PDB file of C-alpha atoms in Angstrom:
ATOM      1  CA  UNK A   1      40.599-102.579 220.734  1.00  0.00           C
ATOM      2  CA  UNK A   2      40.148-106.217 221.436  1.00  0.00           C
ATOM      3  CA  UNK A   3      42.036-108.944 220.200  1.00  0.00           C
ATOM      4  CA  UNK A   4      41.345-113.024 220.278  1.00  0.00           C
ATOM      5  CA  UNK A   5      45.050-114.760 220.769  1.00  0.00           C
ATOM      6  CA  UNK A   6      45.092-117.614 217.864  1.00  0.00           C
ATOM      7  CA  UNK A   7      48.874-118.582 218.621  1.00  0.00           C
ATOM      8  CA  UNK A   8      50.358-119.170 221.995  1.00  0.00           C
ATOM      9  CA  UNK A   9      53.476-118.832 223.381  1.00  0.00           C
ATOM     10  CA  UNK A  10      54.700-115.664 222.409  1.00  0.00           C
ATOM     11  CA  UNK A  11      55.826-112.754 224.727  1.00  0.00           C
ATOM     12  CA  UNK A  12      52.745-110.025 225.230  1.00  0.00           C
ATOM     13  CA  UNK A  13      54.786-107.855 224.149  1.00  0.00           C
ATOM     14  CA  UNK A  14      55.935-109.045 220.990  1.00  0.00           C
ATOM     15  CA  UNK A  15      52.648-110.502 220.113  1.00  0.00           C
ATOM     16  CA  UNK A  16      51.425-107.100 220.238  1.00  0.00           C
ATOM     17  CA  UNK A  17      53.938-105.582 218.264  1.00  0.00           C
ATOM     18  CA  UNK A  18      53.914-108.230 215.533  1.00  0.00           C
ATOM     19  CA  UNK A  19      49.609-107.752 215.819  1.00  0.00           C
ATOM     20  CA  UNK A  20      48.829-103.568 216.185  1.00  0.00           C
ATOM     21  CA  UNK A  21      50.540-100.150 214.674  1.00  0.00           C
ATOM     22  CA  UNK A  22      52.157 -99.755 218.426  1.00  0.00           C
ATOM     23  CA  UNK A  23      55.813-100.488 218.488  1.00  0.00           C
ATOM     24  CA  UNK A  24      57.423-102.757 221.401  1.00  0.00           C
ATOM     25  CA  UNK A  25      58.701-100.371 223.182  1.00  0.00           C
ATOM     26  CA  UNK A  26      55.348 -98.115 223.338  1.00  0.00           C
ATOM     27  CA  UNK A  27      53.680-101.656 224.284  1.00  0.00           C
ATOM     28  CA  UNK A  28      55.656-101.617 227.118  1.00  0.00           C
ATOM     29  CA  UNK A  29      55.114 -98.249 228.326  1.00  0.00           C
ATOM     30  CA  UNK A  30      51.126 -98.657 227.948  1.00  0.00           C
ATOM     31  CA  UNK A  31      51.400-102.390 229.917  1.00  0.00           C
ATOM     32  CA  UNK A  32      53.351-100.200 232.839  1.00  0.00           C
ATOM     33  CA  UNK A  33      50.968 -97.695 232.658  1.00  0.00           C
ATOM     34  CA  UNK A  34      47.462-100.376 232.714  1.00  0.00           C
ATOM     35  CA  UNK A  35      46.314-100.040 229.462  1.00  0.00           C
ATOM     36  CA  UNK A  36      46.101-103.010 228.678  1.00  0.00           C
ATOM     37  CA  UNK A  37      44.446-106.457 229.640  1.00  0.00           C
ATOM     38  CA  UNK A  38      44.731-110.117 229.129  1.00  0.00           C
ATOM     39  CA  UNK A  39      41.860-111.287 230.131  1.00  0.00           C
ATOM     40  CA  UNK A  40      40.793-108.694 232.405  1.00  0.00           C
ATOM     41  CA  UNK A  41      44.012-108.596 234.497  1.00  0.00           C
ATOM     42  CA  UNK A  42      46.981-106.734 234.078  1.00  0.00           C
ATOM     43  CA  UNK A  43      49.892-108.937 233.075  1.00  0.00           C
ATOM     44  CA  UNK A  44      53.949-108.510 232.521  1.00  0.00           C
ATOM     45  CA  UNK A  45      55.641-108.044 229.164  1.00  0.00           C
ATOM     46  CA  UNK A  46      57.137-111.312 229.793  1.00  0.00           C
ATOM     47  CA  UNK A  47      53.620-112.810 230.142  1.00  0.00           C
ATOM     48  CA  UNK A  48      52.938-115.812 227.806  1.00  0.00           C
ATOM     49  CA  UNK A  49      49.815-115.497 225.241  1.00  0.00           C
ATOM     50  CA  UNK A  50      47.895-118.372 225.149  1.00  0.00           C
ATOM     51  CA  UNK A  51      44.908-119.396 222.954  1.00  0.00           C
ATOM     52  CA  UNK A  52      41.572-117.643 223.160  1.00  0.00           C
ATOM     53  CA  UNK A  53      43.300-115.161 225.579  1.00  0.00           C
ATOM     54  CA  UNK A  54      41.276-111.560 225.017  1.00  0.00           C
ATOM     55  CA  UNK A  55      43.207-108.472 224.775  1.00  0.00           C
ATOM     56  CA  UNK A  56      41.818-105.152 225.192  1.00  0.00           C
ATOM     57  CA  UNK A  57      44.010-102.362 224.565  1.00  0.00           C
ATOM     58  CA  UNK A  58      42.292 -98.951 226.906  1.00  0.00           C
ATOM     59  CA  UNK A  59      41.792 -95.696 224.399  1.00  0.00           C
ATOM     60  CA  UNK A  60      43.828 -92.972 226.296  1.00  0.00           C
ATOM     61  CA  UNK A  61      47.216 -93.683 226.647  1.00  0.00           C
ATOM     62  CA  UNK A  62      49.798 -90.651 225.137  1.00  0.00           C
ATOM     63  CA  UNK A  63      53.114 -90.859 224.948  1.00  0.00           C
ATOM     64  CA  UNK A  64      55.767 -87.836 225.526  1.00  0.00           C
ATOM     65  CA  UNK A  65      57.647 -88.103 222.713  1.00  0.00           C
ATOM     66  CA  UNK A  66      60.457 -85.105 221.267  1.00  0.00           C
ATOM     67  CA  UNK A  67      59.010 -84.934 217.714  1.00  0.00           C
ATOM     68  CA  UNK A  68      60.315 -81.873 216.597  1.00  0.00           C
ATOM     69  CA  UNK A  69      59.748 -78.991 213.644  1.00  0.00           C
ATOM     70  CA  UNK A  70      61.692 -79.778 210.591  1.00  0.00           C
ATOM     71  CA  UNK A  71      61.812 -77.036 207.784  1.00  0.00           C
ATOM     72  CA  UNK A  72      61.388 -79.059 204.568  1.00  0.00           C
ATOM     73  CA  UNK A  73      59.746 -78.280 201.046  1.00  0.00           C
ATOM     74  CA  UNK A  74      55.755 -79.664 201.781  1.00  0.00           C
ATOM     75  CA  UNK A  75      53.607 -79.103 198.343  1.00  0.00           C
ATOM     76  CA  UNK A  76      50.467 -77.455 199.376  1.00  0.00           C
ATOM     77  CA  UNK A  77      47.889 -77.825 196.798  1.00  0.00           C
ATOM     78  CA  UNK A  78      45.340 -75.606 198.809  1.00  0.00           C
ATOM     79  CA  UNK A  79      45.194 -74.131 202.275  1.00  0.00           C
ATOM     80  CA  UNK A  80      42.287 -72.169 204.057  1.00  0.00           C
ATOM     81  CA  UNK A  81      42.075 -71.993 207.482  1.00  0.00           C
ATOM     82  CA  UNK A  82      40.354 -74.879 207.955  1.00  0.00           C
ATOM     83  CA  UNK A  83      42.564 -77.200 206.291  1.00  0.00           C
ATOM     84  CA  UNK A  84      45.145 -78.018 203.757  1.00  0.00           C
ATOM     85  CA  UNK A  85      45.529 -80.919 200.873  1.00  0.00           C
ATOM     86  CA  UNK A  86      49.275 -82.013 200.165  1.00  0.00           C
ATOM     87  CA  UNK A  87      50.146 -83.747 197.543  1.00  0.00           C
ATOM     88  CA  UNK A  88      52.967 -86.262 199.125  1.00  0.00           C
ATOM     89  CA  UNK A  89      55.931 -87.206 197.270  1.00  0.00           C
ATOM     90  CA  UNK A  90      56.867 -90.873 197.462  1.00  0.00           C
ATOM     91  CA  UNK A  91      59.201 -92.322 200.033  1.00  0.00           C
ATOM     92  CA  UNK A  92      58.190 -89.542 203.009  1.00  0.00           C
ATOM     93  CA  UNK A  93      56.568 -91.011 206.157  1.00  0.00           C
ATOM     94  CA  UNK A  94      53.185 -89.487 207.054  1.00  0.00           C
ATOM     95  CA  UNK A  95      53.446 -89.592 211.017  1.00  0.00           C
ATOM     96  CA  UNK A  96      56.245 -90.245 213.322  1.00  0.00           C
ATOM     97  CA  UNK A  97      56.658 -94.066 214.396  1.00  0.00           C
ATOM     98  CA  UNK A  98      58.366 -96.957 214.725  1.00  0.00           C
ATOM     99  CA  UNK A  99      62.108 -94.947 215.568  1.00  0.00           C
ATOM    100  CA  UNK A 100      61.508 -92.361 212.792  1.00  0.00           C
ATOM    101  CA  UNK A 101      60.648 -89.149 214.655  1.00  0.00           C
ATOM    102  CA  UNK A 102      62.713 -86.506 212.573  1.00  0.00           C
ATOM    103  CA  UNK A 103      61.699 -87.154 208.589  1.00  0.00           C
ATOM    104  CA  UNK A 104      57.793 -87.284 208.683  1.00  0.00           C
ATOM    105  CA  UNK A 105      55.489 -84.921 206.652  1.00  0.00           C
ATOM    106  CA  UNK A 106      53.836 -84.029 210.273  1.00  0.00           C
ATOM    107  CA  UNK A 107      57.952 -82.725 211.102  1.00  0.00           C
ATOM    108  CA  UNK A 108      57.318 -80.478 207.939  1.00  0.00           C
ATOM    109  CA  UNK A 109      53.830 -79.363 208.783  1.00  0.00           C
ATOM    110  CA  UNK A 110      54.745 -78.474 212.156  1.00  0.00           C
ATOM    111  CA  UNK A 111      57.499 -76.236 210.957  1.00  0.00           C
ATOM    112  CA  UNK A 112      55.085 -74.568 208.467  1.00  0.00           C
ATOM    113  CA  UNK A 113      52.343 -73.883 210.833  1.00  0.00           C
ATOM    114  CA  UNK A 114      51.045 -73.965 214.322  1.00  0.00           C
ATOM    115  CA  UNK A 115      47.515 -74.346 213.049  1.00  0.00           C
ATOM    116  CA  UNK A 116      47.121 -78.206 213.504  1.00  0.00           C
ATOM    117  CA  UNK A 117      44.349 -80.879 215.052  1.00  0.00           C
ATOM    118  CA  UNK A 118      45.078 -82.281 217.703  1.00  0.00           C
ATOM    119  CA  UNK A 119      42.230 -84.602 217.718  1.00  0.00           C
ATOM    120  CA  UNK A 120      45.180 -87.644 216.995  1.00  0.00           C
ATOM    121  CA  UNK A 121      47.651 -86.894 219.943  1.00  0.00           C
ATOM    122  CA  UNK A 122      51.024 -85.322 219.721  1.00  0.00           C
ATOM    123  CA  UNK A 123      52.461 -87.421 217.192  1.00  0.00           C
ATOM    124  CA  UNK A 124      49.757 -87.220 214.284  1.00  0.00           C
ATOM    125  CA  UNK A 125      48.462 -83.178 214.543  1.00  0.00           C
ATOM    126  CA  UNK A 126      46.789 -82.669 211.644  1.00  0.00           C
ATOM    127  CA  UNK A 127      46.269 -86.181 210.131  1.00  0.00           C
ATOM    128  CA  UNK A 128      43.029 -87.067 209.585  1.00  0.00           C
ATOM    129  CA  UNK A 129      43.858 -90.538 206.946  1.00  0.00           C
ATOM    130  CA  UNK A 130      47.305 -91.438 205.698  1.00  0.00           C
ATOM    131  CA  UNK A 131      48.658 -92.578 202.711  1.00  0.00           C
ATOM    132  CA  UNK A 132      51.551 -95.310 202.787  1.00  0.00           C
ATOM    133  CA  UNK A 133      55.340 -94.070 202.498  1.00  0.00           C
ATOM    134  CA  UNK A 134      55.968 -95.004 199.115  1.00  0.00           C
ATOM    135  CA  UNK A 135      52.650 -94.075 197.892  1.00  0.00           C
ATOM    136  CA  UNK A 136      52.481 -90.549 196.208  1.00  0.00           C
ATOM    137  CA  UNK A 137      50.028 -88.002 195.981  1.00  0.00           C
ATOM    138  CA  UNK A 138      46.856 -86.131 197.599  1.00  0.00           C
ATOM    139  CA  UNK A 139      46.458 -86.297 201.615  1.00  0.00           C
ATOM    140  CA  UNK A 140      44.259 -84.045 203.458  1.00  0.00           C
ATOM    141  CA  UNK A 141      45.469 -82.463 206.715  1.00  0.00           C
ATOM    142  CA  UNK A 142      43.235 -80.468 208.997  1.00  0.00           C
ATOM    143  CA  UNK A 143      44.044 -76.966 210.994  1.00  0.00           C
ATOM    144  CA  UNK A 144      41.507 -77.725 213.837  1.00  0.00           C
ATOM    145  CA  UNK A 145      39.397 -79.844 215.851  1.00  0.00           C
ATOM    146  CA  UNK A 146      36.443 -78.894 213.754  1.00  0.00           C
ATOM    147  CA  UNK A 147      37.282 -79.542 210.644  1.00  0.00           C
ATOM    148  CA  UNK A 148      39.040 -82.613 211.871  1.00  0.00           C
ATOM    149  CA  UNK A 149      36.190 -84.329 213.291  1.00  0.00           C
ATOM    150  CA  UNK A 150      33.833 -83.910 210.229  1.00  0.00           C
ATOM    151  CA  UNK A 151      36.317 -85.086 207.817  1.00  0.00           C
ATOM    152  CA  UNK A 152      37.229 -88.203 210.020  1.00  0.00           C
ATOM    153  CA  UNK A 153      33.152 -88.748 209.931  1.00  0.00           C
ATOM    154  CA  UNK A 154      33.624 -88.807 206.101  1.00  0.00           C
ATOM    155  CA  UNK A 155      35.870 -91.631 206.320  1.00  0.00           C
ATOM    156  CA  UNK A 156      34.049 -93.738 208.546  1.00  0.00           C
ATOM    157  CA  UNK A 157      30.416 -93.315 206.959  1.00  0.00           C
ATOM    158  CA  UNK A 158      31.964 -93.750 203.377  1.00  0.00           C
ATOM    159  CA  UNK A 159      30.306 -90.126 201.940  1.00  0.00           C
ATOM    160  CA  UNK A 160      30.995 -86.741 200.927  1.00  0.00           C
ATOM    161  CA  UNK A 161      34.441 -87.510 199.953  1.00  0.00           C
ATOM    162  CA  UNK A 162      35.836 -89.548 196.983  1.00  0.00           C
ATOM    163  CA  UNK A 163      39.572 -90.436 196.325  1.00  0.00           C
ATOM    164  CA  UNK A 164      40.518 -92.166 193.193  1.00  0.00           C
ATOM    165  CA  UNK A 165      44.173 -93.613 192.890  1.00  0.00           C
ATOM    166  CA  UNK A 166      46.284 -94.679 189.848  1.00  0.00           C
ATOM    167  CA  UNK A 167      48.447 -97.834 189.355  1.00  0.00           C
ATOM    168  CA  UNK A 168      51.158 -99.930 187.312  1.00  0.00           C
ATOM    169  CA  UNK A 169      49.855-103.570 187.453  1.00  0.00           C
ATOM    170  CA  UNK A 170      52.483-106.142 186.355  1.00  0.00           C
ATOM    171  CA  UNK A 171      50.702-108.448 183.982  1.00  0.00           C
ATOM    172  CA  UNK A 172      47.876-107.874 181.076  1.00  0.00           C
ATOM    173  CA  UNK A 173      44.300-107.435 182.865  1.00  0.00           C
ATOM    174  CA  UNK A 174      42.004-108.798 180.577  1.00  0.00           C
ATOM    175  CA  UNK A 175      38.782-106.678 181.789  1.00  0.00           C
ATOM    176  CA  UNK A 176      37.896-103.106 181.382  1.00  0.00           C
ATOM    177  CA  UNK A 177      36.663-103.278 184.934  1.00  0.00           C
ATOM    178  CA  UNK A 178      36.821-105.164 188.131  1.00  0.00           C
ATOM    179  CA  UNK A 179      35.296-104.053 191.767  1.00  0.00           C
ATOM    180  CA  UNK A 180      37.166-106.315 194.197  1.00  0.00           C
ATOM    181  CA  UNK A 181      34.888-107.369 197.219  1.00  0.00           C
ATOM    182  CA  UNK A 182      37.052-108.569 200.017  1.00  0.00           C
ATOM    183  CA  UNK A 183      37.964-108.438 203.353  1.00  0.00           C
ATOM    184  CA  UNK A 184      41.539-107.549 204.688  1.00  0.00           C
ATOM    185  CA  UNK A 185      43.128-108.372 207.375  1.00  0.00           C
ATOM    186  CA  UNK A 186      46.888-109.106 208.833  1.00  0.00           C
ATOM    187  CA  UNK A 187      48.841-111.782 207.000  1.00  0.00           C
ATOM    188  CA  UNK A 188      49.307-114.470 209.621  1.00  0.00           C
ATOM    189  CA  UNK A 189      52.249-115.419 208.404  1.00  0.00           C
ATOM    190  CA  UNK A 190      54.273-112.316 208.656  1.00  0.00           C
ATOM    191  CA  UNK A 191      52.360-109.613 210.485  1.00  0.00           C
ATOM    192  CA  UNK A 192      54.193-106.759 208.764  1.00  0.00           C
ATOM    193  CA  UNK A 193      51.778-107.152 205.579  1.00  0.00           C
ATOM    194  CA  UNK A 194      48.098-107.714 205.155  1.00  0.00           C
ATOM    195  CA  UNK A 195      45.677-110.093 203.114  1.00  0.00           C
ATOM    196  CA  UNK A 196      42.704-111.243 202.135  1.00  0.00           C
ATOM    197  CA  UNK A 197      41.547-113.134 204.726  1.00  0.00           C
ATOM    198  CA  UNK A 198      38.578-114.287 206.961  1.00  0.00           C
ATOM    199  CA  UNK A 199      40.150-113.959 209.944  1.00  0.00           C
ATOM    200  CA  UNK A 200      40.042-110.543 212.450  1.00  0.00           C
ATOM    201  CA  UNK A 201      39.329-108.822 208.963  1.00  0.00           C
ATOM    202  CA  UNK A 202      37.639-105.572 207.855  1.00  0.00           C
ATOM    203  CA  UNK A 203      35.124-105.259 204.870  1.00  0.00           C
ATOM    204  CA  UNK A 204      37.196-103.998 202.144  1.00  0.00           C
ATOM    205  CA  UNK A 205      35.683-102.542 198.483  1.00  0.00           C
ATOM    206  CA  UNK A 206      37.524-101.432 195.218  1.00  0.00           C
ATOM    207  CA  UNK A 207      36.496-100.889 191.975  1.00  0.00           C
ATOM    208  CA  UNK A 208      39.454-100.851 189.099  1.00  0.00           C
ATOM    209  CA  UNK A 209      39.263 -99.447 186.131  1.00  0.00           C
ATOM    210  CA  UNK A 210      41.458-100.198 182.850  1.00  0.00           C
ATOM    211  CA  UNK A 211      43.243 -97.005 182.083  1.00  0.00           C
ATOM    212  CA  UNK A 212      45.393 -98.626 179.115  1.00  0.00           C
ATOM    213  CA  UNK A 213      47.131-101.897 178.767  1.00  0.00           C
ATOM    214  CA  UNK A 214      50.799-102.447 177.330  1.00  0.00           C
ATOM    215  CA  UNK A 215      52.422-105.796 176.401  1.00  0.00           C
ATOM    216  CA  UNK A 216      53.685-106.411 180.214  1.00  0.00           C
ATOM    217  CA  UNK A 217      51.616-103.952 182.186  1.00  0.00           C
ATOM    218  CA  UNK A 218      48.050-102.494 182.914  1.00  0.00           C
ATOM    219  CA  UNK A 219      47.928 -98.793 183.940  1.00  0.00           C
ATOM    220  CA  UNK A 220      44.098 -98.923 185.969  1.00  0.00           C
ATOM    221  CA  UNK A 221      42.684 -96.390 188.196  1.00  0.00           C
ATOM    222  CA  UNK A 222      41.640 -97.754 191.522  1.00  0.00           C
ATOM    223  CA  UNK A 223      38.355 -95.796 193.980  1.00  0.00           C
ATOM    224  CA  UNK A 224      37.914 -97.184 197.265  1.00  0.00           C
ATOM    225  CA  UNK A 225      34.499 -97.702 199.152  1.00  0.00           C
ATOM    226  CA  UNK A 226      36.601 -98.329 202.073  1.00  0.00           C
ATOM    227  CA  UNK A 227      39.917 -97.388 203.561  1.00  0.00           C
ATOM    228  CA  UNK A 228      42.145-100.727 204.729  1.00  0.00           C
ATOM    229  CA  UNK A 229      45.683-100.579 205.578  1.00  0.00           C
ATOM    230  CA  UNK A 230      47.366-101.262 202.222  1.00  0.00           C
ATOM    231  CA  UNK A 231      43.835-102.128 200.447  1.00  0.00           C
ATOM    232  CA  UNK A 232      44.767-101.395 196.677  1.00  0.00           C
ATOM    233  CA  UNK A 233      48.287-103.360 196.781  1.00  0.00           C
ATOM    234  CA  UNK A 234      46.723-105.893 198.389  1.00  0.00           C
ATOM    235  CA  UNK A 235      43.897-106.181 196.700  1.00  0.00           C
ATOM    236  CA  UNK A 236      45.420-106.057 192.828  1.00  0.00           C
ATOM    237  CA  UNK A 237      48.180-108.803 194.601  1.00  0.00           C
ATOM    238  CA  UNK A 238      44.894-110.963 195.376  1.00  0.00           C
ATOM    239  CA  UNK A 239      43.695-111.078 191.945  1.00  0.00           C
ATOM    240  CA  UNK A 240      47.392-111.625 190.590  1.00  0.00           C
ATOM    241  CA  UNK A 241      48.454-108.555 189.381  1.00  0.00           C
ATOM    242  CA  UNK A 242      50.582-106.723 192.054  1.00  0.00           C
ATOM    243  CA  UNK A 243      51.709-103.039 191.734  1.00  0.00           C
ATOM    244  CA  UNK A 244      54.701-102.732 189.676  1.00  0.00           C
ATOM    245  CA  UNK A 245      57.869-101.925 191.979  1.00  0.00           C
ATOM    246  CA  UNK A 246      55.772-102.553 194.893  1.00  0.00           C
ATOM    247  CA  UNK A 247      58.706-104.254 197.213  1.00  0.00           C
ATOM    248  CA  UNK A 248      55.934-105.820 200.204  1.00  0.00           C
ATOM    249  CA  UNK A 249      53.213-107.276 197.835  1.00  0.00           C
ATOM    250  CA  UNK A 250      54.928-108.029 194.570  1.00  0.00           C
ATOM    251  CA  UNK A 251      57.798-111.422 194.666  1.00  0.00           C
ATOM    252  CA  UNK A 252      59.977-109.116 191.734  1.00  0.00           C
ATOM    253  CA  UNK A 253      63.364-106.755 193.587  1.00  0.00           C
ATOM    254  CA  UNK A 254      61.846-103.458 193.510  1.00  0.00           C
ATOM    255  CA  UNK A 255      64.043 -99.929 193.553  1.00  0.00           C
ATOM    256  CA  UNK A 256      63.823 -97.302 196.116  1.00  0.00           C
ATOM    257  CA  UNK A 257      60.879 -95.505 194.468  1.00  0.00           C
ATOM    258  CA  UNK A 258      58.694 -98.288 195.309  1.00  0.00           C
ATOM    259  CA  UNK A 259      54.807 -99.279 194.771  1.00  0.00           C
ATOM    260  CA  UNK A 260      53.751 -97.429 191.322  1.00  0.00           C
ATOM    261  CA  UNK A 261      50.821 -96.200 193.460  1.00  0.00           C
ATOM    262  CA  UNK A 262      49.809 -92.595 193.344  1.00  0.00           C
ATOM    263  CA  UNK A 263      46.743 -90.971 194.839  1.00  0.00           C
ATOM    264  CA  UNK A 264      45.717 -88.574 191.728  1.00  0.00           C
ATOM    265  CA  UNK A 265      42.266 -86.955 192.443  1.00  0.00           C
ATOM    266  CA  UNK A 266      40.268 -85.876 195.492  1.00  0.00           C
ATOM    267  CA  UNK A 267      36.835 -84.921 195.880  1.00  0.00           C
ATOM    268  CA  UNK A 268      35.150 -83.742 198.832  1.00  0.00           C
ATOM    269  CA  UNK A 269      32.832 -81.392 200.732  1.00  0.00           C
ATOM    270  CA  UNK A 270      34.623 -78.853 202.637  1.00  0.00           C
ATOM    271  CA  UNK A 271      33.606 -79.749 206.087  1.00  0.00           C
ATOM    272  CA  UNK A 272      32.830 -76.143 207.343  1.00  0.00           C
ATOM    273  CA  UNK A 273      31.750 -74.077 203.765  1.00  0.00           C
ATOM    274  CA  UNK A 274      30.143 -77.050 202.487  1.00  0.00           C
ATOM    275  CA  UNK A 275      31.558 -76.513 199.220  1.00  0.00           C
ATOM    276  CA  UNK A 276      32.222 -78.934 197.076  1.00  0.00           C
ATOM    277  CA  UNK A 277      36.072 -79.156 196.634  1.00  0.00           C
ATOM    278  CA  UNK A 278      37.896 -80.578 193.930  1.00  0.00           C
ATOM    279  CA  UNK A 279      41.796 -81.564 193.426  1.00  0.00           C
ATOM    280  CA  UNK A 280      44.004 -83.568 190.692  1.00  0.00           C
ATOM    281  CA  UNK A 281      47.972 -84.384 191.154  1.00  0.00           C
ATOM    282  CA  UNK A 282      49.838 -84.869 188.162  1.00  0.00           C
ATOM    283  CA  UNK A 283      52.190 -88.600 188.399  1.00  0.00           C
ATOM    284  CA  UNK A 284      55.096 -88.177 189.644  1.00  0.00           C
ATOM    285  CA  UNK A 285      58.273 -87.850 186.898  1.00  0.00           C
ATOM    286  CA  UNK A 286      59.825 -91.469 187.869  1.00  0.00           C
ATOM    287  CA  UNK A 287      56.313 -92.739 187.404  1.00  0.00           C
ATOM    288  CA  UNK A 288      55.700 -90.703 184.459  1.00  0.00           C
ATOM    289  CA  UNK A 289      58.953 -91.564 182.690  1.00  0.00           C
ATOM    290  CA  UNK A 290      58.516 -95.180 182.918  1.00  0.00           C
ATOM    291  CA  UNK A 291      54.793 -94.754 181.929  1.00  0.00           C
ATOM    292  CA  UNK A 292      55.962 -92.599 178.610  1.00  0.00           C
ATOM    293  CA  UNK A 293      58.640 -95.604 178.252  1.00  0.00           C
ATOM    294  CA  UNK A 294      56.024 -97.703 177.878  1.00  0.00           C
ATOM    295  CA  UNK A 295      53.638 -96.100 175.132  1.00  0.00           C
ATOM    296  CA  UNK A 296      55.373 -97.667 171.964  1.00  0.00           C
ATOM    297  CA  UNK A 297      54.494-101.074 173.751  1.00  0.00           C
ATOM    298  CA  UNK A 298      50.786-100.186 173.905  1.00  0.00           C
ATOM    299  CA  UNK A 299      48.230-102.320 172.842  1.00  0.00           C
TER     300      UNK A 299
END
């Protein structure tokens, strides 16, 4: 990974942090260890970024960490021995990270099986693409290398594998459809969240569909082209109507449940029978209820 300081100033260590997935303290540990480089050189924590410094951040680096089996209720839609699909409630953690090593779906799957990829490292067995906490629904895991490697060639060439989300919109949309064409990248001005930007972006594709439309709300389903970090709240935030309840991307105080975002159908090609696999996840009940709430408001 290579990255092009634009601000100076800051500690390596925290521009890092505030500029990748790796926490501070892991950023340490890989500087002490040389993987990574300002400017070819290795440099301290306490080293000062300056403008048009390069960072390159070496593939390699694993740390131990004590993630341990947790028993805990997983939904399995389907297992072979190959792979699984889950459908995730909202508000669980996909991977361990950032201090939360003990209430992660991969604690769950590792107390249900032993049959896991390890193509991700120690702390991500099994997970091939993630879905964000708050966001409910299908996630595919994988048992093996194999079958880990094919799906995660799915994802990056874009085929044999569909996913097709739905979600609350505050406001009216005034289309039946939309395909939003933009590229994503991390907000500048608070590196937590992402945007549409030009900047040290990714191409970034979805199409939106009008499910029904209430007096306050739009209920749309969302298929992505492409995968980006938070790409359908940031994308229906960009054409100014955010995710109900969605507490990053949307200025309104949102409850625990979070984003009304819920990954509801999943089609794909088994990677190793080559059959074509098909899945559906029902809302979930908080999303649901409000949803039902709604009807006598329809329009």
């Amino acid at each position: 990974m290579l990255i092009t300081v634009k601000e100076a100033n800051e500690r390596l260590d925290k521009y890092l942090a505030n500029n990748t997935d790796y926490s501070r303290s892991t950023i340490i540990k890989m500087l002490d260890g040389g993987f990574i480089n300002v400017n070819n050189k290795q440099e301290k924590a306490s080293y000062k970024v300056r403008e048009n410094d390069i960072i390159e951040i070496k593939d390699g680096f694993k740390e131990e960490t004590d993630i341990v089996p947790v028993k805990m209720d997983i939904d399995i839609v389907y297992e072979d021995e190959d792979l699984m699909v889950i459908n995730k409630p909202s508000g669980l953690v996909v991977h361990p990270g950032s201090g939360n090593y003990d209430n992660t779906l991969v604690n769950g799957l590792m107390h249900y099986t032993n049959e896991l990829s390890d193509i991700n490292g120690e702390e991500r067995p099994g997970i091939v693409h993630r879905i964000d906490k708050d966001t409910s629904g299908l996630l595919l895991v994988a048992k093996n290398n194999k079958a880990h490697a094919i799906l995660t060639e799915y994802f990056k060439n874009h085929e044999n594998i569909k996913r097709e989300y739905i979600a609350l919109l505050c406001g009216v949309f005034p289309h039946d459809s939309a395909t939003i064409d933009a590229p994503i990248g991390r907000d500048p001005k608070d590196r937590k969240r992402m945007t549409v930007t030009a900047d040290n972006s990714k191409e970034a594709i979805t199409h939106m569909k009008v499910i029904k439309k209430y007096k306050e709300f739009t209920l749309v389903s969302c298929l992505l082209d492409t995968g980006r970090t938070h790409q359908i709240r940031v994308h229906m935030n960009y054409i100014g109507y955010p995710i109900y309840n969605d507490p990053v991307y949307n200025t309104k105080k949102a409850t625990e449940f979070g984003q009304f975002l819920h990954s509801y159908k999943m089609d794909f090609i088994h990677p190793i029978t080559k059959k074509e696999m098909h899945f559906e996840s029902p809302l979930p009940k908080t999303f649901q209820d409000f949803i039902d709430s709604l009807d006598k408001d329809q329009i």
